[in-house]
Structure formats: structure tokens, C-alpha cells
Coordinates of N, CA and C and ligand atoms in Angstrom, one line a residue:
M223 N 20.7 16.6 3.7 CA 19.3 15.7 3.6 C 19.9 14.1 3.5
T224 N 21.0 14.2 2.9 CA 21.6 12.8 2.6 C 21.3 11.6 3.8
N225 N 21.8 12.2 5.0 CA 21.7 11.0 6.2 C 20.5 10.9 6.7
N226 N 19.8 12.0 6.7 CA 18.5 12.1 7.1 C 17.4 11.1 7.2
I227 N 17.7 10.7 5.7 CA 16.8 9.4 5.3 C 17.2 8.0 6.0
A228 N 18.3 8.1 5.8 CA 18.7 6.5 6.7 C 18.3 6.7 8.2
E229 N 18.5 8.0 8.7 CA 18.0 8.3 10.4 C 17.0 8.1 10.5
A230 N 15.7 8.8 9.7 CA 14.6 8.9 10.0 C 13.9 7.3 9.6
L231 N 14.6 6.5 8.7 CA 14.2 4.7 8.8 C 14.4 4.1 9.9
N232 N 15.9 4.1 10.3 CA 15.8 3.6 11.6 C 15.5 3.9 13.0
S233 N 14.7 5.3 13.1 CA 14.1 5.6 14.2 C 12.9 5.3 13.8
A234 N 12.2 4.9 12.4 CA 11.0 4.5 12.3 C 10.9 3.0 12.6
Y235 N 11.7 2.3 12.3 CA 12.1 0.9 12.5 C 12.2 0.5 14.0
N236 N 12.8 1.3 14.8 CA 12.9 1.4 16.3 C 11.7 1.7 16.7
A237 N 11.2 2.9 16.1 CA 9.9 3.2 17.0 C 8.6 1.9 16.9
I238 N 8.7 1.6 15.8 CA 7.7 0.2 15.1 C 8.1 -1.2 16.3
T239 N 9.5 -1.5 16.2 CA 9.8 -2.3 17.0 C 9.2 -2.1 18.7
E240 N 9.4 -0.8 19.1 CA 9.4 -0.5 20.6 C 7.9 -0.7 20.7
F241 N 7.0 0.0 19.8 CA 5.5 -0.1 20.0 C 4.9 -1.4 19.7
Q242 N 5.6 -2.1 19.2 CA 4.9 -3.5 19.1 C 5.3 -4.4 20.2
T243 N 6.6 -4.3 20.9 CA 6.9 -5.0 22.1 C 6.1 -4.6 23.3
K244 N 5.8 -3.1 23.3 CA 5.2 -2.4 24.6 C 3.8 -3.1 24.4
Q245 N 3.2 -3.1 23.2 CA 1.7 -3.5 23.1 C 1.5 -5.1 22.9
Q246 N 2.8 -5.7 23.2 CA 2.4 -7.0 23.0 C 1.8 -7.3 21.7
L247 N 1.9 -6.9 20.4 CA 1.4 -7.0 19.4 C 2.3 -8.5 18.6
N248 N 1.6 -9.4 18.0 CA 2.0 -10.9 17.4 C 2.3 -10.6 16.0
Q249 N 1.4 -9.4 15.3 CA 1.5 -9.7 13.9 C 2.9 -9.2 13.4
Q250 N 3.4 -9.6 12.2 CA 4.4 -8.7 11.7 C 3.9 -7.8 10.6
S251 N 4.7 -6.7 11.1 CA 4.3 -5.4 10.2 C 5.5 -5.0 9.4
R252 N 5.1 -4.7 8.0 CA 6.1 -4.1 7.5 C 5.7 -2.6 7.1
L253 N 7.2 -2.0 6.9 CA 6.8 -0.6 6.4 C 7.2 -0.2 5.0
I254 N 6.1 0.6 4.5 CA 6.3 1.0 3.1 C 6.7 2.1 2.8
A255 N 7.6 2.4 2.6 CA 8.1 3.8 2.4 C 7.7 4.4 1.2
V256 N 6.7 5.5 1.3 CA 6.0 5.9 0.4 C 6.8 7.5 -0.1
S257 N 7.4 7.1 -1.4 CA 8.2 8.0 -1.8 C 7.8 9.0 -3.2
K258 N 6.4 8.9 -3.1 CA 5.5 10.1 -4.2 C 6.3 11.4 -4.0
T259 N 6.4 12.1 -5.0 CA 7.3 13.3 -5.0 C 8.4 13.3 -5.1
K260 N 9.1 12.5 -4.4 CA 10.4 12.4 -4.1 C 11.3 11.7 -5.2
P261 N 12.5 12.3 -5.2 CA 13.5 11.6 -6.6 C 13.8 10.2 -6.2
A262 N 14.4 9.4 -7.4 CA 14.9 8.4 -7.3 C 16.3 7.9 -6.6
A263 N 17.2 9.5 -6.4 CA 17.9 9.4 -5.7 C 17.6 9.3 -4.1
S264 N 16.4 9.8 -3.4 CA 16.2 9.6 -2.2 C 15.5 8.1 -2.1
V265 N 15.2 7.5 -3.0 CA 14.6 6.1 -3.0 C 16.0 5.1 -2.9
A266 N 16.8 5.7 -3.6 CA 18.1 4.8 -3.7 C 18.7 5.0 -2.1
L267 N 19.0 6.1 -1.7 CA 19.4 6.6 -0.3 C 18.6 5.4 0.8
A268 N 17.3 5.3 0.7 CA 16.5 4.3 1.5 C 16.8 2.9 1.4
Y269 N 17.1 2.6 0.3 CA 17.5 1.2 -0.1 C 18.7 1.0 0.3
Q270 N 19.9 1.9 0.1 CA 20.9 1.6 0.9 C 21.1 1.4 2.5
A271 N 20.0 2.2 2.9 CA 19.9 1.9 4.3 C 19.1 0.7 4.9
G272 N 18.7 -0.1 3.6 CA 18.0 -1.4 4.1 C 16.5 -1.9 3.8
Q273 N 16.1 -0.4 3.3 CA 14.2 -0.5 2.9 C 14.2 -1.2 1.6
R274 N 13.2 -1.9 1.4 CA 13.0 -2.6 0.2 C 11.6 -2.2 -0.5
A275 N 10.5 -1.9 0.3 CA 9.4 -1.7 -0.3 C 9.1 -0.2 -0.3
F276 N 8.4 0.3 -1.5 CA 8.5 1.7 -1.6 C 6.7 2.1 -2.3
G277 N 6.2 3.0 -2.0 CA 4.7 3.2 -1.9 C 4.7 4.4 -3.3
E278 N 4.1 4.3 -4.3 CA 4.0 5.3 -5.3 C 2.7 5.8 -5.6
N279 N 2.2 6.9 -5.7 CA 0.6 7.2 -6.1 C 0.6 7.6 -7.3
Y280 N 1.2 8.1 -8.3 CA 1.2 8.3 -9.4 C 1.9 7.5 -10.5
V281 N 1.5 7.3 -11.9 CA 1.9 6.1 -12.8 C 3.4 6.5 -13.2
Q282 N 3.0 7.9 -13.6 CA 4.5 8.6 -14.1 C 5.7 8.1 -13.4
E283 N 5.5 8.7 -12.1 CA 6.4 8.2 -11.4 C 7.0 7.0 -11.0
L284 N 5.9 6.4 -10.9 CA 6.3 4.6 -10.6 C 7.1 4.2 -11.8
V285 N 6.5 4.6 -13.0 CA 7.5 4.1 -14.2 C 9.0 4.7 -14.3
S286 N 8.9 5.9 -14.0 CA 10.3 6.4 -14.0 C 11.1 6.1 -13.1
K287 N 10.8 6.1 -11.7 CA 11.6 5.3 -10.9 C 12.0 4.1 -10.7
A288 N 11.1 3.2 -11.2 CA 11.1 1.8 -11.3 C 12.3 1.3 -12.4
T289 N 12.2 2.1 -13.5 CA 13.2 1.8 -14.7 C 14.5 2.5 -14.0
E290 N 14.6 3.9 -13.6 CA 16.1 4.1 -12.9 C 16.4 3.1 -12.4
L291 N 15.9 2.6 -11.1 CA 16.5 1.6 -10.0 C 16.3 0.4 -10.5
Q292 N 16.0 0.0 -11.6 CA 15.9 -1.3 -11.9 C 17.0 -2.5 -11.5
Q293 N 18.2 -2.0 -11.4 CA 19.2 -2.9 -11.3 C 19.3 -3.1 -9.5
L294 N 18.5 -2.4 -8.7 CA 18.8 -2.6 -7.1 C 17.7 -3.9 -6.9
A295 N 18.7 -5.1 -6.4 CA 18.1 -6.4 -6.5 C 17.1 -6.1 -5.2
G296 N 15.8 -6.9 -5.4 CA 14.8 -6.9 -4.5 C 13.7 -6.0 -4.3
I297 N 14.3 -4.8 -4.8 CA 13.1 -3.6 -4.7 C 11.7 -3.9 -4.9
E298 N 10.8 -3.1 -4.3 CA 9.7 -3.8 -4.4 C 8.5 -2.2 -4.8
W299 N 7.8 -2.6 -5.7 CA 7.2 -1.3 -5.8 C 5.7 -1.3 -5.4
H300 N 5.1 -0.6 -4.8 CA 3.9 -0.9 -4.2 C 2.7 0.3 -4.8
F301 N 1.8 0.2 -5.6 CA 1.0 1.1 -5.9 C 0.0 1.6 -5.3
I302 N 0.0 2.6 -4.8 CA -1.1 3.1 -3.5 C -2.5 4.1 -3.9
G303 N -1.9 4.5 -5.2 CA -2.9 5.6 -5.5 C -4.3 5.3 -6.3
P304 N -5.0 6.3 -7.0 CA -6.2 6.1 -7.8 C -5.5 5.5 -8.8
I305 N -6.6 4.6 -9.2 CA -6.5 3.9 -10.8 C -7.2 4.5 -11.9
Q306 N -6.7 4.9 -12.8 CA -7.7 5.0 -14.0 C -7.6 3.8 -15.1
S307 N -8.3 3.6 -15.6 CA -8.5 2.3 -16.5 C -7.5 2.9 -17.9
N308 N -7.1 3.9 -18.1 CA -6.0 4.0 -19.0 C -4.6 3.8 -18.6
K309 N -4.4 3.8 -17.1 CA -3.1 3.7 -16.5 C -2.8 2.2 -16.3
T310 N -3.7 1.4 -16.5 CA -3.5 0.0 -15.8 C -2.4 -0.8 -16.5
K311 N -1.9 -0.7 -17.6 CA -1.0 -1.1 -18.3 C 0.6 -1.0 -17.6
D312 N 0.6 0.3 -17.5 CA 2.0 0.7 -16.8 C 2.1 0.3 -15.4
I313 N 1.1 0.3 -14.6 CA 0.6 -0.3 -13.4 C 1.2 -1.9 -13.6
A314 N 0.5 -3.0 -14.2 CA 0.5 -4.2 -14.2 C 2.1 -4.8 -14.9
Q315 N 2.8 -3.7 -15.4 CA 4.3 -3.8 -16.0 C 5.3 -3.5 -14.8
Y316 N 4.9 -2.5 -13.8 CA 6.2 -1.9 -13.1 C 6.1 -2.1 -11.5
A317 N 4.7 -2.5 -11.4 CA 4.3 -2.5 -9.7 C 4.5 -4.2 -9.5
D318 N 4.8 -4.3 -8.1 CA 4.7 -5.8 -7.9 C 3.3 -6.0 -6.9
W319 N 3.0 -4.9 -6.0 CA 2.0 -4.8 -5.2 C 1.2 -3.9 -5.8
V320 N -0.2 -3.7 -5.8 CA -1.5 -2.6 -5.9 C -2.1 -2.7 -4.9
H321 N -2.1 -1.7 -3.8 CA -2.9 -1.6 -2.7 C -4.4 -0.9 -2.8
S322 N -4.6 -0.5 -4.4 CA -5.7 0.6 -4.4 C -6.8 0.1 -5.3
V323 N -7.2 -1.4 -5.5 CA -8.1 -2.0 -6.3 C -9.5 -1.8 -5.6
E324 N -10.4 -1.0 -6.4 CA -11.6 -1.0 -5.8 C -12.7 -1.3 -6.8
R325 N -12.5 -2.0 -8.1 CA -13.5 -2.1 -9.1 C -13.0 -3.6 -9.7
L326 N -13.8 -4.2 -10.3 CA -13.5 -5.6 -11.1 C -13.0 -4.9 -12.4
K327 N -13.4 -4.2 -13.0 CA -13.1 -3.7 -14.1 C -11.7 -3.6 -14.1
I328 N -11.3 -2.8 -13.2 CA -9.8 -2.2 -13.2 C -8.8 -3.9 -12.9
A329 N -9.4 -4.6 -12.0 CA -8.9 -5.8 -11.7 C -8.4 -6.6 -13.0
E330 N -9.6 -6.6 -13.7 CA -9.5 -7.5 -14.8 C -8.5 -6.8 -15.6
R331 N -8.3 -5.7 -16.3 CA -7.3 -5.2 -16.9 C -5.8 -5.2 -16.4
L332 N -5.9 -5.1 -15.1 CA -4.4 -5.6 -14.4 C -3.9 -7.0 -14.7
S333 N -4.9 -8.1 -14.4 CA -4.8 -9.3 -14.8 C -4.3 -9.7 -16.3
A334 N -5.2 -9.0 -17.2 CA -4.9 -9.2 -18.7 C -3.5 -8.6 -18.9
Q335 N -3.0 -7.6 -18.2 CA -2.0 -6.6 -18.9 C -0.6 -7.4 -17.9
R336 N -0.8 -8.1 -16.8 CA 0.5 -8.5 -16.3 C 1.3 -9.3 -17.3
P337 N 2.4 -8.7 -17.2 CA 3.1 -9.8 -17.9 C 3.7 -11.1 -17.7
L338 N 3.3 -12.2 -18.7 CA 3.0 -13.5 -18.0 C 4.9 -13.9 -17.6
D339 N 5.6 -13.2 -17.9 CA 7.0 -13.6 -17.5 C 7.3 -13.2 -16.1
K340 N 6.3 -12.4 -15.3 CA 6.3 -12.0 -14.0 C 5.4 -12.9 -13.2
A341 N 5.6 -12.8 -11.9 CA 5.0 -13.3 -11.0 C 3.7 -12.5 -11.2
P342 N 2.5 -13.2 -10.4 CA 1.3 -12.7 -10.5 C 1.5 -11.0 -9.6
L343 N 0.4 -10.5 -10.0 CA 0.5 -9.1 -9.0 C -0.3 -9.3 -7.8
Q344 N 0.6 -8.8 -6.8 CA -0.1 -8.7 -5.4 C -1.3 -7.9 -5.1
V345 N -2.3 -8.2 -4.9 CA -3.4 -7.1 -4.9 C -4.2 -6.9 -3.6
L346 N -4.4 -5.6 -3.1 CA -5.0 -5.4 -2.0 C -6.2 -4.8 -2.3
L347 N -7.7 -4.9 -1.8 CA -8.8 -4.3 -2.2 C -9.0 -3.1 -1.4
Q348 N -9.2 -1.7 -1.9 CA -9.2 -0.5 -0.9 C -10.8 -0.6 -0.4
V349 N -10.9 -0.4 0.9 CA -12.0 -0.1 1.5 C -12.5 1.3 1.7
N350 N -13.5 1.8 1.4 CA -14.2 3.3 1.6 C -14.9 3.0 3.1
I351 N -13.9 3.1 4.2 CA -14.3 2.8 5.2 C -15.0 3.8 6.3
S352 N -14.8 5.2 5.8 CA -15.2 6.0 6.6 C -16.5 7.1 5.8
G353 N -16.9 6.3 5.1 CA -18.6 6.9 4.5 C -18.0 7.6 3.6
E354 N -19.2 8.5 3.4 CA -19.5 9.6 2.2 C -18.2 10.6 1.9
E355 N -17.4 11.1 2.6 CA -16.5 12.2 2.4 C -15.2 11.5 1.3
S356 N -14.8 10.3 1.8 CA -13.9 9.8 1.0 C -14.3 9.3 -0.2
K357 N -14.1 9.3 -1.3 CA -14.6 8.8 -2.6 C -14.0 7.6 -3.2
S358 N -12.8 7.1 -2.7 CA -12.2 6.1 -3.0 C -12.4 4.8 -2.0
G359 N -12.7 3.6 -2.7 CA -12.6 2.4 -2.0 C -13.8 1.6 -2.4
I360 N -14.1 0.4 -2.2 CA -15.4 -0.5 -2.2 C -16.2 -0.4 -0.9
K361 N -17.5 -0.2 -0.9 CA -18.1 -0.1 0.2 C -18.2 -1.5 1.0
P362 N -18.1 -1.5 2.1 CA -17.9 -3.0 2.7 C -18.8 -3.8 2.4
D363 N -19.9 -3.7 2.5 CA -21.2 -4.7 2.1 C -20.8 -5.0 0.6
E364 N -20.0 -4.5 -0.4 CA -19.8 -5.3 -1.6 C -18.4 -5.8 -1.8
L365 N -17.9 -5.7 -0.4 CA -16.4 -6.1 -0.6 C -16.3 -7.6 -0.9
L366 N -17.1 -8.7 -0.3 CA -16.8 -10.1 -0.3 C -16.9 -10.6 -2.1
Q367 N -17.9 -9.7 -2.4 CA -18.1 -9.9 -3.9 C -17.3 -9.8 -5.0
L368 N -16.5 -8.6 -4.6 CA -15.4 -8.1 -5.4 C -14.2 -9.0 -5.0
A369 N -14.0 -9.3 -3.9 CA -13.0 -10.3 -3.6 C -13.3 -11.6 -4.1
D370 N -14.4 -12.1 -4.4 CA -14.5 -13.4 -4.8 C -14.1 -13.4 -6.4
A371 N -14.5 -12.4 -7.2 CA -14.3 -12.2 -8.3 C -12.6 -12.1 -9.0
V372 N -11.9 -11.1 -8.0 CA -10.6 -10.8 -8.2 C -9.9 -12.0 -7.9
A373 N -10.2 -12.9 -6.8 CA -9.5 -14.2 -6.5 C -9.5 -15.0 -7.9
Q374 N -10.4 -15.1 -8.5 CA -10.4 -15.9 -9.7 C -9.6 -15.4 -10.8
L375 N -8.9 -14.3 -11.1 CA -8.2 -13.6 -12.1 C -6.8 -14.2 -12.0
P376 N -6.2 -14.8 -13.0 CA -5.1 -15.7 -13.1 C -4.0 -14.7 -12.9
Q377 N -3.6 -13.7 -13.1 CA -2.5 -13.2 -12.9 C -2.3 -12.2 -11.7
L378 N -3.6 -12.3 -11.0 CA -3.7 -11.2 -9.7 C -3.5 -12.4 -8.4
Q379 N -2.8 -12.0 -7.5 CA -3.0 -12.8 -6.1 C -3.8 -11.7 -5.4
L380 N -5.1 -12.2 -4.6 CA -5.6 -11.2 -3.7 C -4.9 -11.4 -2.2
K381 N -4.4 -10.3 -1.9 CA -3.6 -10.5 -0.4 C -4.2 -10.2 0.5
G382 N -5.0 -9.3 0.4 CA -5.9 -8.4 1.6 C -6.6 -7.0 1.3
L383 N -6.7 -6.2 2.3 CA -7.2 -4.9 2.5 C -6.5 -4.0 2.5
M384 N -6.8 -2.7 2.0 CA -6.4 -1.4 2.2 C -7.3 -0.5 2.7
A385 N -7.1 0.8 3.5 CA -8.1 1.8 3.6 C -7.2 3.0 4.2
I386 N -8.0 4.3 3.7 CA -7.4 5.5 4.2 C -8.4 6.5 5.0
P387 N -8.5 5.8 6.4 CA -9.7 6.5 7.0 C -9.6 8.1 7.0
E388 N -10.5 8.7 7.1 CA -10.7 10.2 7.5 C -9.8 10.5 8.5
P389 N -8.9 11.8 8.2 CA -8.4 12.1 9.9 C -9.4 12.1 10.9
G390 N -8.8 11.8 12.1 CA -9.7 11.8 13.1 C -11.1 10.6 13.5
K391 N -10.8 9.8 12.4 CA -11.6 8.6 12.5 C -10.7 7.4 12.5
G392 N -9.7 7.5 12.7 CA -8.7 6.2 12.8 C -9.1 5.0 13.7
A393 N -9.2 5.4 15.1 CA -9.5 4.2 15.7 C -10.9 3.1 15.4
Q394 N -11.8 4.2 14.9 CA -12.9 3.2 14.7 C -12.8 2.6 13.4
A395 N -12.3 3.4 12.5 CA -12.1 2.9 11.0 C -11.2 1.7 11.1
F396 N -10.3 1.6 11.7 CA -9.3 0.7 12.0 C -9.5 -0.6 12.4
E397 N -10.7 -0.5 13.6 CA -11.3 -1.5 14.2 C -12.3 -2.3 13.2
Q398 N -12.9 -1.4 12.5 CA -13.9 -2.0 11.6 C -12.9 -2.7 10.2
M399 N -12.1 -2.2 10.0 CA -11.2 -2.9 8.9 C -10.5 -4.2 9.4
Q400 N -10.4 -4.3 10.7 CA -9.7 -5.4 11.3 C -10.8 -6.5 11.1
K401 N -11.9 -6.1 11.5 CA -13.3 -7.2 11.2 C -13.2 -7.9 9.9
L402 N -13.3 -6.6 9.1 CA -13.4 -6.9 7.4 C -12.7 -8.1 7.3
S403 N -11.3 -7.6 7.6 CA -10.5 -8.7 7.3 C -10.2 -10.2 7.7
L404 N -10.8 -10.4 8.6 CA -11.1 -11.3 9.5 C -12.4 -12.2 8.8
Q405 N -13.2 -11.6 8.3 CA -14.4 -11.9 7.3 C -13.9 -12.6 6.0
L406 N -13.0 -11.6 5.6 CA -12.3 -11.9 4.4 C -11.5 -13.1 4.4
Q407 N -10.8 -13.3 5.3 CA -10.0 -14.5 5.3 C -10.9 -16.0 5.9
Q408 N -11.9 -15.8 5.9 CA -12.7 -16.8 6.2 C -13.0 -17.9 4.9
Q409 N -13.1 -16.6 3.8 CA -13.3 -17.2 2.2 C -12.2 -17.4 1.6
H410 N -10.9 -16.6 2.0 CA -9.6 -16.6 1.2 C -8.6 -16.4 2.3
P411 N -8.0 -17.6 2.9 CA -7.2 -17.5 4.0 C -5.8 -16.9 3.8
D412 N -5.5 -16.5 2.7 CA -4.2 -16.1 2.2 C -4.1 -14.7 2.1
A413 N -5.5 -14.1 2.4 CA -5.6 -12.4 1.8 C -5.5 -11.9 3.8
K414 N -4.2 -12.1 4.3 CA -4.3 -11.6 5.4 C -3.5 -10.2 5.5
E415 N -3.1 -9.5 4.4 CA -2.5 -8.6 4.7 C -3.5 -7.0 5.1
L416 N -3.2 -6.2 5.8 CA -3.9 -5.2 6.2 C -3.2 -3.7 6.0
S417 N -3.1 -2.8 5.1 CA -2.4 -2.1 4.9 C -3.5 -0.7 5.2
M418 N -2.6 -0.3 6.5 CA -3.5 0.9 7.1 C -2.2 1.3 7.8
G419 N -2.8 2.9 8.2 CA -1.7 3.5 8.8 C -0.7 4.5 8.0
M420 N -0.7 5.5 8.6 CA 0.5 6.7 7.9 C 1.2 7.3 8.9
S421 N 1.7 8.2 8.5 CA 2.8 9.0 9.5 C 2.3 9.5 10.7
D422 N 0.9 9.7 10.4 CA 0.3 10.3 11.7 C -0.5 9.5 12.7
D423 N -0.8 8.3 12.1 CA -1.8 7.4 13.1 C -1.2 5.9 12.8
W424 N -0.1 5.3 12.4 CA 0.2 4.0 12.5 C 0.3 3.4 14.0
Q425 N 0.6 4.1 15.0 CA 0.5 3.2 16.1 C -1.1 2.8 16.2
E426 N -2.2 3.7 16.2 CA -3.2 3.3 16.1 C -3.8 2.2 15.2
A427 N -2.9 1.9 14.1 CA -3.3 1.3 13.2 C -2.6 -0.1 13.4
L428 N -1.4 -0.2 14.1 CA -0.9 -1.4 14.6 C -1.7 -2.0 15.5
R429 N -2.3 -1.3 16.3 CA -3.1 -1.9 17.4 C -4.1 -2.9 17.0
F430 N -4.7 -2.2 15.5 CA -5.9 -3.0 15.0 C -5.4 -3.8 13.8
G431 N -4.2 -4.5 13.9 CA -3.8 -5.3 13.1 C -3.1 -5.4 11.7
S432 N -2.6 -3.7 11.9 CA -1.9 -3.6 10.5 C -1.0 -4.4 10.2
T433 N -1.1 -4.6 8.9 CA 0.6 -5.7 8.6 C 1.4 -4.7 7.4
M434 N 1.0 -3.7 6.9 CA 1.6 -2.7 6.1 C 1.3 -1.3 6.9
I435 N 2.3 -0.6 7.1 CA 2.2 0.8 7.5 C 2.8 1.6 6.3
R436 N 2.4 2.7 5.9 CA 2.7 3.6 4.9 C 3.1 4.7 5.2
L437 N 4.4 4.9 5.5 CA 5.2 6.1 6.1 C 5.8 7.0 4.8
G438 N 5.4 8.1 4.7 CA 5.9 9.2 3.6 C 6.5 10.0 4.1
T439 N 5.9 11.0 4.8 CA 6.4 12.3 5.7 C 7.5 11.9 6.6
A440 N 7.3 10.7 7.4 CA 8.0 10.5 8.4 C 9.4 9.8 8.1
I441 N 9.4 9.5 6.5 CA 10.6 8.9 6.2 C 11.5 9.9 5.4
F442 N 10.7 10.6 4.5 CA 11.5 11.6 3.3 C 11.2 12.9 3.6
G443 N 10.4 13.2 4.9 CA 10.0 14.6 4.9 C 8.8 15.2 4.2
A444 N 8.8 16.5 4.4 CA 7.6 16.9 3.9 C 7.7 17.1 2.4
R445 N 6.2 17.3 1.7 CA 6.5 17.1 0.4 C 5.9 18.4 -0.1
E446 N 6.3 19.0 -1.5 CA 5.8 19.7 -2.0 C 4.5 19.5 -2.6
K447 N 3.9 20.6 -2.9 CA 2.5 20.5 -3.6 C 2.5 19.5 -4.7
Q448 N 1.4 18.7 -4.9 CA 1.8 18.1 -6.4 C 1.1 18.5 -7.6
T449 N 1.8 18.7 -8.4 CA 1.0 19.0 -9.6 C 0.7 18.3 -11.2
H450 N 1.3 17.4 -11.2 CA 1.2 16.6 -12.4 C 0.5 15.5 -12.1
D451 N -0.2 14.7 -13.0 CA -0.9 13.2 -12.8 C -2.3 13.3 -12.5
Ligands
LIG746 C1 0.7 9.9 0.7 C2 0.1 8.6 1.5 C3 0.9 8.3 2.3 C4 2.0 8.7 3.2 O1 1.6 9.5 3.8 P1 2.5 10.2 5.0 O2 1.4 11.2 5.8 O3 3.2 11.1 4.2 O4 3.2 9.3 6.0 C5 0.1 6.8 2.7 N1 -0.8 6.2 2.0 C6 -1.2 6.8 0.6 C7 -2.2 6.0 0.0 C8 -0.7 8.1 0.2 O5 -1.2 8.5 -0.4

């Protein structure tokens, strides 16, 4: 297992660079290594291989891994899972980025609970891009209003958008997201980030302007079924 993570990371970096070159894509894109359900030791191996940004879906896991690995300089925690209002305090304390903000009430709590000695929390708004089936995310036609409100909150910085399209709806959904992102940037020029693309569809996502691709399986291998949280 040990070397596999470093090898998987390196092939992912190479595949991403190769794809960007071949497609002549200009945007900078970062890889977020999604470490949910994987032990802190696996995160540490990825860190040693040069990876700095890690994605977590479950608050307990975020807290325990961020605490255990706090001595790793420059490590960056991205919270990408659903947010319950009774969990915002831990997220505000331990995350550097939150990709899954979809309600003003949650954003207000994150801002109020973000410790003042830390940089503002970097926030993406999750958009429900493929309609009814997916329950998470703000509707596209309510997005700009939420963005305006979130941008006012003192301990948050609005950085962009995130989406998890239904499997098979990738291209169309990613294209819609790219349009929404450009609309958002007219009002909020610093909100340029577009978090989309996972192990199965990252290439498609990059073609439509993704700046953050979230790879779990491709880096850390298959996950066991989740039982907690
Ligand atoms: C689990 C997860 C990922 C990673 O998925 P893989 O298919 O393992 O790459 C990305 N984003 C979110 C929001 C996730 O929950």
C-alpha cells in the first residue's frame, strides 16, 4: 500500500498536466485528494509525496485527522460533505475551505464560529445542477442572491462554486456550471474557483473550466462502505 499512494498521485498529476496540454486548457487546476474513510497515515504518505490539499466529507474525520496531522506545514483541509447546523463549529475550527455551503443560515454560523485568529474560511457554494434527484445544493436561480449574502459575512471569503452532477450528466452539467461561474464572477470577481470532477469524470470537468478536481478512489483506492456520521 505504502508506495501506491505516491505512485497514484504522480500518475494523477501527470495525467492532469498531459490532458491540459493536449486540450490546450489555460486555467490552473488543483487536485484535492479526497481522504474520507482513509486513515491519517495515508494522508501523511500523500503529504510526503507533495500533496497539500485534502478533502473530507465527515466532520469527525476532519477533526481527528486535522488534529493528528497539525504539525504538517501547509496542509490544507477542504470540507466537501453535507453540513448539519450542529456541526458548523468544528468545521469553522478545522477546515481551511468549505465546498458545500448551500444555505445562508449555515454560512452565518460558519462565519460567526470561525476563530478570529485564523484567516477567513474560503467558501464555495454548492449548486444543485442536475435537478430533482440530487438533494444537495442551491438551485441555480437562487444562487446569486445567496452569493451576495455570503459575500457580506466577515469571516468568510466567497471563492466560487462546487457541483456533484448525477452520474452520466457530466458534460451538460459541467457546461451549465461554467456559465453560472462566469455570471457569478461579474458580481464577485474573486469567486473564480470551480470545484467539479471526480475520479470518473475529471477530464470532462477540466474541459469546462474546473479549477479543483476532487479525486478519492484514483489516489487512495476503493473505499469500504461508510458506517458513521
Ligand atoms: C467521495 C467524494 C469525492 C471523491 O470521489 P471518487 O469517485 O472517489 O474520486 C469527490 N467529491 C465528493 C463531494 C465526494 O463525496
